[in-house]
Amino acid sequence: MTRVRNDLFDARKGLDRGRSRPVEAIWYLIKCVFFLSPLPWPVAFKCALLRLFGARIGRSVYIKPRVNIHFPWKLQVGDHTWIGEEVFLLNLEPITIGAHCCISQRAFLCTGNHDYRQPDMPYRNQPITMEDGAWIGAQSFVGPGVCVGSEAVIAAGSVVTKSQPPQMVCGGNPCTPLRKRWS
């Protein structure tokens, strides 16, 4: 017998979706055609779609194909930022990405979690912030509540569950500061 009671989970508790279900459904269809597609749709068009759905997108943002953005109305991206192929932004809470940032291929920024200490597993979500000039390496995981400091580098394949300091190269599982970025 288990104490876990997934049947008692309430998806409305602890999550503000931010828009109505019809708006979310329309976004999902647009996301499937223009963002999850391998076709190289024009970046300016993708940025315009994100803005139409409430995202705050800076100038000269570059978004590669197959990028999965859960809720565009909970996304802010600064100027001259690059988002690589197959990046997943699961932004149940806001994700704020600064200017001149890079998120490499298949990185996963996840603001959502469940409280495993309670039988009904309620949401335990927190925002994510990437400060200006930060770089998330390929296939890294960045969890809820994390702030990646200005000009920090997260090495490929890292698991980031705690905030990382500015101007440091950080890596591993769990991710820790390794050395200064600039000599």
mmCIF file of C-alpha atoms in Angstrom, residues 33-46 62-66 85:
data_model
loop_
_atom_site.group_PDB
_atom_site.id
_atom_site.type_symbol
_atom_site.label_atom_id
_atom_site.label_comp_id
_atom_site.label_asym_id
_atom_site.label_seq_id
_atom_site.Cartn_x
_atom_site.Cartn_y
_atom_site.Cartn_z
ATOM 1 C CA VAL A 33 3.047 24.396 -36.671
ATOM 2 C CA PHE A 34 5.626 27.172 -36.260
ATOM 3 C CA PHE A 35 7.806 26.287 -33.249
ATOM 4 C CA LEU A 36 7.948 22.486 -32.919
ATOM 5 C CA SER A 37 8.330 22.077 -36.663
ATOM 6 C CA PRO A 38 11.778 21.301 -38.103
ATOM 7 C CA LEU A 39 11.056 23.864 -40.823
ATOM 8 C CA PRO A 40 13.139 27.026 -40.484
ATOM 9 C CA TRP A 41 10.286 29.554 -40.177
ATOM 10 C CA PRO A 42 11.546 33.164 -40.206
ATOM 11 C CA VAL A 43 12.724 34.225 -36.759
ATOM 12 C CA ALA A 44 11.020 37.630 -37.011
ATOM 13 C CA PHE A 45 7.718 35.827 -37.627
ATOM 14 C CA LYS A 46 8.217 33.546 -34.602
ATOM 15 C CA TYR A 62 17.255 34.154 -32.585
ATOM 16 C CA ILE A 63 15.027 31.096 -32.110
ATOM 17 C CA LYS A 64 16.011 27.845 -33.856
ATOM 18 C CA PRO A 65 13.473 25.193 -34.985
ATOM 19 C CA ARG A 66 11.791 22.737 -32.596
ATOM 20 C CA GLU A 85 17.201 23.668 -31.389
#
